[in-house]
Amino acid sequence: MGESGKMGKSKVVIVGGTGYIGRRIVKASLAQGHTTHVLLRPQIGLDIDKFQMLLSFKEEGARLVEASFDDHRSLVDAVKEVDVVICTMSGTHFRSHNILLQRKLVDAIKEAGNIKRFIPSEFGMDPARMGHALEPGRVTFDEKMEIRKGIEEANIPHTYISANCFAGYSCPNLSQLGSVLPPKHKLYIYGDGNAKVVYMDEDDVATYTMKTIDDPRALNKTIYLRPQENILTQRELVAIWEKLNGKKLEKISLSADEFLASMKDMDYANQVGVAHYYHIFYNCEWCEMQKSSDTLITAIRFLLTVYIMDIFFYQ
């Protein structure tokens, strides 16, 4: 059984540590003084970029632990060495989609019997509030709810993290689909452009996630990351960009029907993305989030959206 690590802080293993959010959580875990293990899977193959990233984590103080989802015993052994498991495996269809692999991780945690907190791979919209989601985008939420069901049926202590929109994907491109680059001349405004959206800096998501693992208030709760200053409409986001850039962009409004019709000739991964954007920019998921009572407030200085935009503009 894992014993408390540095200065009484929990020992952590991070699954998916080379991914978009995972690499940030590894760094946040080390920065906050946790004994940090990172799962090294044999399936890494010849991916030298991931391997070099793992080696850099080791140089910073992390321990690499070899285990495979095809080897149940190796997962159990990896879990037994720590107190907390954080999974950050990708759930986006345009990269890789591995949400259901977590079923094997849940089985390992259940058998190990020592884990005091499990944070599964979520970090976006709260799947428990997305039962009405459109196809094909709802597959993401359905799969996350399947993992939640397994966690709760196994009585595994847990925390779910909901962060809505990652700034890296939604700010520099002014929330335009298909590119992370900012539009030069014109852009699409979704509906009237006045739906409230939460734009979260990814490093803040990692910092806040690590803050929850030893906080008893977060036990078996859904934690919504919603810094008030980062809740903006698309039009407000565009206005920040125009002020930084010193010029106005042509704005083309898309009705909900026009937006959904754009899925017709897209591949499956992009259809999923359109469905998710619909719920953010047309169905106002933030309006639903405001009804939540399970919100943990912690003293963290979030990177405000206006500064996020400033960073992207001047890089």
mmCIF file of C-alpha atoms in Angstrom:
data_model
loop_
_atom_site.group_PDB
_atom_site.id
_atom_site.type_symbol
_atom_site.label_atom_id
_atom_site.label_comp_id
_atom_site.label_asym_id
_atom_site.label_seq_id
_atom_site.Cartn_x
_atom_site.Cartn_y
_atom_site.Cartn_z
ATOM 1 C CA MET A 1 0.000 0.000 0.000
ATOM 2 C CA GLY A 2 1.282 3.459 -0.873
ATOM 3 C CA GLU A 3 2.389 5.530 2.086
ATOM 4 C CA SER A 4 2.207 9.308 2.252
ATOM 5 C CA GLY A 5 4.975 10.959 0.290
ATOM 6 C CA LYS A 6 6.829 14.219 0.748
ATOM 7 C CA MET A 7 5.687 16.297 3.721
ATOM 8 C CA GLY A 8 2.578 14.146 4.148
ATOM 9 C CA LYS A 9 1.395 14.785 0.594
ATOM 10 C CA SER A 10 -0.227 11.970 -1.330
ATOM 11 C CA LYS A 11 1.820 9.841 -3.691
ATOM 12 C CA VAL A 12 0.412 10.062 -7.200
ATOM 13 C CA VAL A 13 0.529 8.010 -10.382
ATOM 14 C CA ILE A 14 -0.459 9.748 -13.606
ATOM 15 C CA VAL A 15 -1.744 7.681 -16.512
ATOM 16 C CA GLY A 16 -1.427 9.427 -19.854
ATOM 17 C CA GLY A 17 1.342 11.714 -18.652
ATOM 18 C CA THR A 18 2.601 12.598 -22.132
ATOM 19 C CA GLY A 19 -0.770 13.872 -23.338
ATOM 20 C CA TYR A 20 -2.039 17.410 -23.707
ATOM 21 C CA ILE A 21 -3.345 17.717 -20.139
ATOM 22 C CA GLY A 22 -1.316 14.869 -18.689
ATOM 23 C CA ARG A 23 2.061 16.543 -19.183
ATOM 24 C CA ARG A 24 0.769 19.602 -17.355
ATOM 25 C CA ILE A 25 -0.543 17.531 -14.462
ATOM 26 C CA VAL A 26 2.834 15.802 -14.133
ATOM 27 C CA LYS A 27 4.525 19.189 -13.848
ATOM 28 C CA ALA A 28 1.888 20.500 -11.415
ATOM 29 C CA SER A 29 2.261 17.396 -9.251
ATOM 30 C CA LEU A 30 6.029 17.831 -9.058
ATOM 31 C CA ALA A 31 5.705 21.575 -8.446
ATOM 32 C CA GLN A 32 3.340 20.974 -5.517
ATOM 33 C CA GLY A 33 5.748 18.537 -3.898
ATOM 34 C CA HIS A 34 4.027 15.219 -4.536
ATOM 35 C CA THR A 35 5.940 12.007 -5.047
ATOM 36 C CA THR A 36 5.015 11.557 -8.686
ATOM 37 C CA HIS A 37 4.917 8.333 -10.685
ATOM 38 C CA VAL A 38 4.218 8.387 -14.425
ATOM 39 C CA LEU A 39 2.984 5.283 -16.159
ATOM 40 C CA LEU A 40 5.283 4.102 -18.943
ATOM 41 C CA ARG A 41 3.418 1.788 -21.298
ATOM 42 C CA PRO A 42 5.277 -0.617 -23.628
ATOM 43 C CA GLN A 43 2.874 0.486 -26.373
ATOM 44 C CA ILE A 44 4.931 3.675 -26.683
ATOM 45 C CA GLY A 45 6.809 1.785 -29.389
ATOM 46 C CA LEU A 46 9.003 4.076 -31.494
ATOM 47 C CA ASP A 47 7.362 7.334 -30.388
ATOM 48 C CA ILE A 48 10.630 9.074 -29.556
ATOM 49 C CA ASP A 49 8.946 12.396 -28.705
ATOM 50 C CA LYS A 50 6.889 10.781 -25.939
ATOM 51 C CA PHE A 51 9.881 8.815 -24.722
ATOM 52 C CA GLN A 52 12.030 11.947 -24.471
ATOM 53 C CA MET A 53 9.226 13.707 -22.616
ATOM 54 C CA LEU A 54 9.089 10.849 -20.124
ATOM 55 C CA LEU A 55 12.845 11.070 -19.642
ATOM 56 C CA SER A 56 12.512 14.810 -18.990
ATOM 57 C CA PHE A 57 9.927 14.041 -16.282
ATOM 58 C CA LYS A 58 12.407 11.627 -14.734
ATOM 59 C CA GLU A 59 15.092 14.311 -14.721
ATOM 60 C CA GLU A 60 12.651 16.628 -12.915
ATOM 61 C CA GLY A 61 12.072 14.038 -10.183
ATOM 62 C CA ALA A 62 9.282 11.790 -11.411
ATOM 63 C CA ARG A 63 9.543 8.025 -11.291
ATOM 64 C CA LEU A 64 8.651 6.092 -14.440
ATOM 65 C CA VAL A 65 6.608 2.959 -13.712
ATOM 66 C CA GLU A 66 6.191 0.399 -16.467
ATOM 67 C CA ALA A 67 2.723 -1.113 -16.797
ATOM 68 C CA SER A 68 0.333 -2.093 -19.562
ATOM 69 C CA PHE A 69 -3.424 -2.116 -20.002
ATOM 70 C CA ASP A 70 -2.910 -5.579 -21.470
ATOM 71 C CA ASP A 71 -1.326 -6.765 -18.213
ATOM 72 C CA HIS A 72 -3.745 -6.509 -15.294
ATOM 73 C CA ARG A 73 -1.146 -7.500 -12.688
ATOM 74 C CA SER A 74 1.222 -4.728 -13.799
ATOM 75 C CA LEU A 75 -1.549 -2.162 -13.362
ATOM 76 C CA VAL A 76 -2.421 -3.471 -9.891
ATOM 77 C CA ASP A 77 1.241 -3.335 -8.874
ATOM 78 C CA ALA A 78 1.591 0.244 -10.156
ATOM 79 C CA VAL A 79 -1.529 1.334 -8.273
ATOM 80 C CA LYS A 80 -0.447 -0.305 -5.014
ATOM 81 C CA GLU A 81 2.600 1.966 -4.827
ATOM 82 C CA VAL A 82 0.595 5.208 -4.559
ATOM 83 C CA ASP A 83 -2.358 6.887 -2.876
ATOM 84 C CA VAL A 84 -3.918 8.703 -5.829
ATOM 85 C CA VAL A 85 -4.486 7.761 -9.468
ATOM 86 C CA ILE A 86 -5.036 10.473 -12.072
ATOM 87 C CA CYS A 87 -5.936 9.411 -15.596
ATOM 88 C CA THR A 88 -5.593 11.869 -18.468
ATOM 89 C CA MET A 89 -6.025 9.568 -21.451
ATOM 90 C CA SER A 90 -7.396 11.333 -24.495
ATOM 91 C CA GLY A 91 -11.134 11.535 -25.041
ATOM 92 C CA THR A 92 -11.043 13.620 -28.216
ATOM 93 C CA HIS A 93 -11.732 11.912 -31.519
ATOM 94 C CA PHE A 94 -9.420 14.105 -33.593
ATOM 95 C CA ARG A 95 -6.386 12.906 -31.572
ATOM 96 C CA SER A 96 -6.969 9.504 -30.017
ATOM 97 C CA HIS A 97 -9.949 8.223 -28.083
ATOM 98 C CA ASN A 98 -9.237 5.904 -25.160
ATOM 99 C CA ILE A 99 -11.881 6.670 -22.544
ATOM 100 C CA LEU A 100 -13.143 3.098 -22.178
ATOM 101 C CA LEU A 101 -9.636 1.754 -21.551
ATOM 102 C CA GLN A 102 -10.128 3.178 -18.070
ATOM 103 C CA ARG A 103 -12.359 0.200 -17.279
ATOM 104 C CA LYS A 104 -9.151 -1.818 -16.885
ATOM 105 C CA LEU A 105 -7.757 0.861 -14.587
ATOM 106 C CA VAL A 106 -10.930 0.789 -12.473
ATOM 107 C CA ASP A 107 -10.567 -3.003 -12.150
ATOM 108 C CA ALA A 108 -6.950 -2.604 -11.022
ATOM 109 C CA ILE A 109 -7.840 0.073 -8.462
ATOM 110 C CA LYS A 110 -10.667 -2.094 -7.120
ATOM 111 C CA GLU A 111 -8.347 -5.069 -6.649
ATOM 112 C CA ALA A 112 -5.523 -3.008 -5.140
ATOM 113 C CA GLY A 113 -7.914 -1.634 -2.521
ATOM 114 C CA ASN A 114 -5.606 1.143 -1.290
ATOM 115 C CA ILE A 115 -6.447 4.166 -3.436
ATOM 116 C CA LYS A 116 -7.865 7.122 -1.530
ATOM 117 C CA ARG A 117 -8.682 9.190 -4.625
ATOM 118 C CA PHE A 118 -9.173 8.495 -8.335
ATOM 119 C CA ILE A 119 -9.526 11.280 -10.879
ATOM 120 C CA PRO A 120 -10.675 9.805 -14.196
ATOM 121 C CA SER A 121 -10.099 11.437 -17.558
ATOM 122 C CA GLU A 122 -12.811 14.077 -17.963
ATOM 123 C CA PHE A 123 -11.779 17.756 -17.655
ATOM 124 C CA GLY A 124 -14.404 19.093 -20.089
ATOM 125 C CA MET A 125 -18.185 19.480 -19.795
ATOM 126 C CA ASP A 126 -19.813 17.507 -16.991
ATOM 127 C CA PRO A 127 -21.098 14.296 -18.643
ATOM 128 C CA ALA A 128 -23.753 13.890 -15.959
ATOM 129 C CA ARG A 129 -25.444 16.994 -17.392
ATOM 130 C CA MET A 130 -25.126 15.927 -21.019
ATOM 131 C CA GLY A 131 -27.815 13.257 -21.293
ATOM 132 C CA HIS A 132 -29.468 15.441 -23.946
ATOM 133 C CA ALA A 133 -26.290 15.718 -26.061
ATOM 134 C CA LEU A 134 -26.547 15.377 -29.831
ATOM 135 C CA GLU A 135 -25.178 12.483 -31.831
ATOM 136 C CA PRO A 136 -22.444 11.742 -32.590
ATOM 137 C CA GLY A 137 -20.940 13.986 -29.900
ATOM 138 C CA ARG A 138 -22.765 12.284 -27.059
ATOM 139 C CA VAL A 139 -20.521 9.222 -27.365
ATOM 140 C CA THR A 140 -17.874 11.072 -25.331
ATOM 141 C CA PHE A 141 -20.284 11.786 -22.492
ATOM 142 C CA ASP A 142 -21.852 8.322 -22.563
ATOM 143 C CA GLU A 143 -18.450 6.676 -22.264
ATOM 144 C CA LYS A 144 -17.412 8.954 -19.405
ATOM 145 C CA MET A 145 -20.650 8.102 -17.600
ATOM 146 C CA GLU A 146 -19.915 4.394 -18.106
ATOM 147 C CA ILE A 147 -16.567 4.892 -16.368
ATOM 148 C CA ARG A 148 -18.251 6.844 -13.563
ATOM 149 C CA LYS A 149 -20.726 3.999 -13.101
ATOM 150 C CA GLY A 150 -17.860 1.535 -12.687
ATOM 151 C CA ILE A 151 -16.079 3.815 -10.218
ATOM 152 C CA GLU A 152 -19.134 4.319 -8.061
ATOM 153 C CA GLU A 153 -20.264 0.692 -8.134
ATOM 154 C CA ALA A 154 -16.776 -0.276 -6.934
ATOM 155 C CA ASN A 155 -16.972 2.356 -4.151
ATOM 156 C CA ILE A 156 -13.719 3.932 -5.309
ATOM 157 C CA PRO A 157 -13.108 7.371 -3.720
ATOM 158 C CA HIS A 158 -13.095 9.873 -6.551
ATOM 159 C CA THR A 159 -13.175 13.462 -7.770
ATOM 160 C CA TYR A 160 -14.488 14.545 -11.167
ATOM 161 C CA ILE A 161 -13.007 17.682 -12.761
ATOM 162 C CA SER A 162 -15.042 19.827 -15.161
ATOM 163 C CA ALA A 163 -13.163 22.639 -16.914
ATOM 164 C CA ASN A 164 -15.336 23.321 -20.005
ATOM 165 C CA CYS A 165 -13.147 24.848 -22.785
ATOM 166 C CA PHE A 166 -9.363 24.612 -22.977
ATOM 167 C CA ALA A 167 -7.923 28.009 -23.869
ATOM 168 C CA GLY A 168 -5.308 26.572 -26.215
ATOM 169 C CA TYR A 169 -8.017 25.191 -28.478
ATOM 170 C CA SER A 170 -10.594 27.964 -28.088
ATOM 171 C CA CYS A 171 -8.860 31.312 -27.551
ATOM 172 C CA PRO A 172 -6.206 31.992 -30.217
ATOM 173 C CA ASN A 173 -8.550 30.825 -32.996
ATOM 174 C CA LEU A 174 -11.461 32.863 -31.568
ATOM 175 C CA SER A 175 -13.348 29.570 -31.177
ATOM 176 C CA GLN A 176 -13.246 28.757 -34.896
ATOM 177 C CA LEU A 177 -13.314 25.058 -35.743
ATOM 178 C CA GLY A 178 -10.597 23.394 -37.785
ATOM 179 C CA SER A 179 -7.529 25.437 -36.850
ATOM 180 C CA VAL A 180 -5.736 26.782 -33.803
ATOM 181 C CA LEU A 181 -4.576 29.842 -35.781
ATOM 182 C CA PRO A 182 -6.464 33.131 -35.508
ATOM 183 C CA PRO A 183 -8.599 34.224 -38.472
ATOM 184 C CA LYS A 184 -7.055 37.083 -40.458
ATOM 185 C CA HIS A 185 -10.057 38.715 -42.068
ATOM 186 C CA LYS A 186 -13.360 37.122 -41.094
ATOM 187 C CA LEU A 187 -14.811 34.690 -38.576
ATOM 188 C CA TYR A 188 -18.007 32.882 -37.725
ATOM 189 C CA ILE A 189 -20.120 34.002 -34.800
ATOM 190 C CA TYR A 190 -22.233 31.228 -33.331
ATOM 191 C CA GLY A 191 -25.825 32.395 -33.012
ATOM 192 C CA ASP A 192 -25.816 35.875 -31.543
ATOM 193 C CA GLY A 193 -22.382 35.275 -30.017
ATOM 194 C CA ASN A 194 -23.623 36.050 -26.517
ATOM 195 C CA ALA A 195 -23.613 32.608 -24.903
ATOM 196 C CA LYS A 196 -21.357 32.528 -21.854
ATOM 197 C CA VAL A 197 -18.355 30.208 -22.163
ATOM 198 C CA VAL A 198 -15.640 29.274 -19.639
ATOM 199 C CA TYR A 199 -12.154 29.500 -21.168
ATOM 200 C CA MET A 200 -9.627 27.709 -18.921
ATOM 201 C CA ASP A 201 -5.853 27.918 -19.153
ATOM 202 C CA GLU A 202 -4.618 24.336 -19.275
ATOM 203 C CA ASP A 203 -1.880 24.883 -16.690
ATOM 204 C CA ASP A 204 -4.535 26.222 -14.323
ATOM 205 C CA VAL A 205 -6.611 23.085 -14.891
ATOM 206 C CA ALA A 206 -3.586 21.003 -13.875
ATOM 207 C CA THR A 207 -2.825 23.156 -10.825
ATOM 208 C CA TYR A 208 -6.409 23.032 -9.612
ATOM 209 C CA THR A 209 -6.661 19.271 -10.217
ATOM 210 C CA MET A 210 -3.655 18.674 -7.987
ATOM 211 C CA LYS A 211 -5.109 20.953 -5.308
ATOM 212 C CA THR A 212 -8.170 18.717 -4.998
ATOM 213 C CA ILE A 213 -6.504 15.369 -4.329
ATOM 214 C CA ASP A 214 -5.800 15.973 -0.628
ATOM 215 C CA ASP A 215 -8.822 18.195 -0.013
ATOM 216 C CA PRO A 216 -11.580 16.284 1.831
ATOM 217 C CA ARG A 217 -14.186 18.716 0.471
ATOM 218 C CA ALA A 218 -13.552 17.344 -3.029
ATOM 219 C CA LEU A 219 -14.093 13.707 -2.061
ATOM 220 C CA ASN A 220 -16.778 12.094 -4.250
ATOM 221 C CA LYS A 221 -17.635 15.473 -5.747
ATOM 222 C CA THR A 222 -17.693 17.074 -9.181
ATOM 223 C CA ILE A 223 -15.462 20.143 -9.155
ATOM 224 C CA TYR A 224 -16.315 22.893 -11.644
ATOM 225 C CA LEU A 225 -13.481 25.216 -12.611
ATOM 226 C CA ARG A 226 -15.295 28.476 -13.265
ATOM 227 C CA PRO A 227 -13.206 31.611 -12.491
ATOM 228 C CA GLN A 228 -15.647 34.461 -13.015
ATOM 229 C CA GLU A 229 -13.231 36.581 -15.045
ATOM 230 C CA ASN A 230 -12.784 33.749 -17.548
ATOM 231 C CA ILE A 231 -16.484 33.454 -18.340
ATOM 232 C CA LEU A 232 -16.901 35.367 -21.595
ATOM 233 C CA THR A 233 -19.088 35.408 -24.659
ATOM 234 C CA GLN A 234 -17.584 34.733 -28.065
ATOM 235 C CA ARG A 235 -18.139 38.394 -28.951
ATOM 236 C CA GLU A 236 -16.223 39.484 -25.848
ATOM 237 C CA LEU A 237 -13.389 37.134 -26.794
ATOM 238 C CA VAL A 238 -13.273 38.603 -30.307
ATOM 239 C CA ALA A 239 -13.275 42.132 -28.878
ATOM 240 C CA ILE A 240 -10.172 41.313 -26.811
ATOM 241 C CA TRP A 241 -8.428 40.043 -29.943
ATOM 242 C CA GLU A 242 -9.424 43.053 -32.010
ATOM 243 C CA LYS A 243 -8.085 45.369 -29.341
ATOM 244 C CA LEU A 244 -4.756 43.513 -29.275
ATOM 245 C CA ASN A 245 -4.574 43.287 -33.051
ATOM 246 C CA GLY A 246 -5.711 46.836 -33.760
ATOM 247 C CA LYS A 247 -8.162 45.911 -36.517
ATOM 248 C CA LYS A 248 -11.730 44.723 -36.910
ATOM 249 C CA LEU A 249 -12.714 41.347 -38.327
ATOM 250 C CA GLU A 250 -15.714 40.651 -40.527
ATOM 251 C CA LYS A 251 -18.266 38.685 -38.506
ATOM 252 C CA ILE A 252 -20.591 36.143 -40.119
ATOM 253 C CA SER A 253 -23.397 34.868 -37.925
ATOM 254 C CA LEU A 254 -24.345 31.204 -38.134
ATOM 255 C CA SER A 255 -27.753 30.020 -36.980
ATOM 256 C CA ALA A 256 -27.941 26.746 -35.063
ATOM 257 C CA ASP A 257 -29.429 24.991 -38.104
ATOM 258 C CA GLU A 258 -26.665 26.279 -40.386
ATOM 259 C CA PHE A 259 -24.028 25.223 -37.895
ATOM 260 C CA LEU A 260 -25.391 21.693 -37.525
ATOM 261 C CA ALA A 261 -25.836 21.384 -41.299
ATOM 262 C CA SER A 262 -22.069 21.873 -41.658
ATOM 263 C CA MET A 263 -21.581 18.333 -40.282
ATOM 264 C CA LYS A 264 -22.980 16.748 -43.435
ATOM 265 C CA ASP A 265 -19.715 16.325 -45.348
ATOM 266 C CA MET A 266 -17.387 16.003 -42.338
ATOM 267 C CA ASP A 267 -15.630 12.911 -41.083
ATOM 268 C CA TYR A 268 -16.717 11.357 -37.787
ATOM 269 C CA ALA A 269 -14.121 13.112 -35.615
ATOM 270 C CA ASN A 270 -15.132 16.559 -36.857
ATOM 271 C CA GLN A 271 -18.828 15.752 -36.484
ATOM 272 C CA VAL A 272 -18.162 15.008 -32.820
ATOM 273 C CA GLY A 273 -16.431 18.379 -32.486
ATOM 274 C CA VAL A 274 -19.345 20.226 -34.094
ATOM 275 C CA ALA A 275 -21.813 18.529 -31.753
ATOM 276 C CA HIS A 276 -19.743 19.567 -28.720
ATOM 277 C CA TYR A 277 -19.453 23.154 -29.952
ATOM 278 C CA TYR A 278 -23.207 23.269 -30.447
ATOM 279 C CA HIS A 279 -23.794 22.583 -26.772
ATOM 280 C CA ILE A 280 -21.234 25.187 -25.732
ATOM 281 C CA PHE A 281 -22.164 28.054 -28.026
ATOM 282 C CA TYR A 282 -25.839 27.458 -28.818
ATOM 283 C CA ASN A 283 -27.196 25.382 -25.974
ATOM 284 C CA CYS A 284 -25.389 27.422 -23.304
ATOM 285 C CA GLU A 285 -24.017 24.644 -21.126
ATOM 286 C CA TRP A 286 -22.591 27.317 -18.812
ATOM 287 C CA CYS A 287 -26.171 28.274 -17.950
ATOM 288 C CA GLU A 288 -26.660 24.744 -16.649
ATOM 289 C CA MET A 289 -23.384 24.806 -14.740
ATOM 290 C CA GLN A 290 -24.542 27.811 -12.740
ATOM 291 C CA LYS A 291 -27.175 25.590 -11.156
ATOM 292 C CA SER A 292 -24.509 23.344 -9.618
ATOM 293 C CA SER A 293 -23.986 23.308 -5.862
ATOM 294 C CA ASP A 294 -20.909 21.042 -5.740
ATOM 295 C CA THR A 295 -18.392 23.774 -6.526
ATOM 296 C CA LEU A 296 -15.141 23.921 -4.576
ATOM 297 C CA ILE A 297 -13.581 27.354 -4.225
ATOM 298 C CA THR A 298 -9.830 27.385 -3.595
ATOM 299 C CA ALA A 299 -7.463 30.343 -3.457
ATOM 300 C CA ILE A 300 -5.739 29.998 -6.817
ATOM 301 C CA ARG A 301 -4.727 32.863 -9.044
ATOM 302 C CA PHE A 302 -6.143 31.862 -12.417
ATOM 303 C CA LEU A 303 -4.647 33.088 -15.669
ATOM 304 C CA LEU A 304 -7.381 35.414 -16.901
ATOM 305 C CA THR A 305 -8.637 35.079 -20.450
ATOM 306 C CA VAL A 306 -7.452 38.573 -21.389
ATOM 307 C CA TYR A 307 -3.887 37.582 -20.450
ATOM 308 C CA ILE A 308 -4.222 34.226 -22.198
ATOM 309 C CA MET A 309 -5.045 36.121 -25.391
ATOM 310 C CA ASP A 310 -2.182 38.517 -24.780
ATOM 311 C CA ILE A 311 0.259 35.601 -24.493
ATOM 312 C CA PHE A 312 -0.952 34.018 -27.727
ATOM 313 C CA PHE A 313 -0.846 37.327 -29.580
ATOM 314 C CA TYR A 314 2.716 38.191 -28.683
ATOM 315 C CA GLN A 315 4.289 34.721 -28.986
#
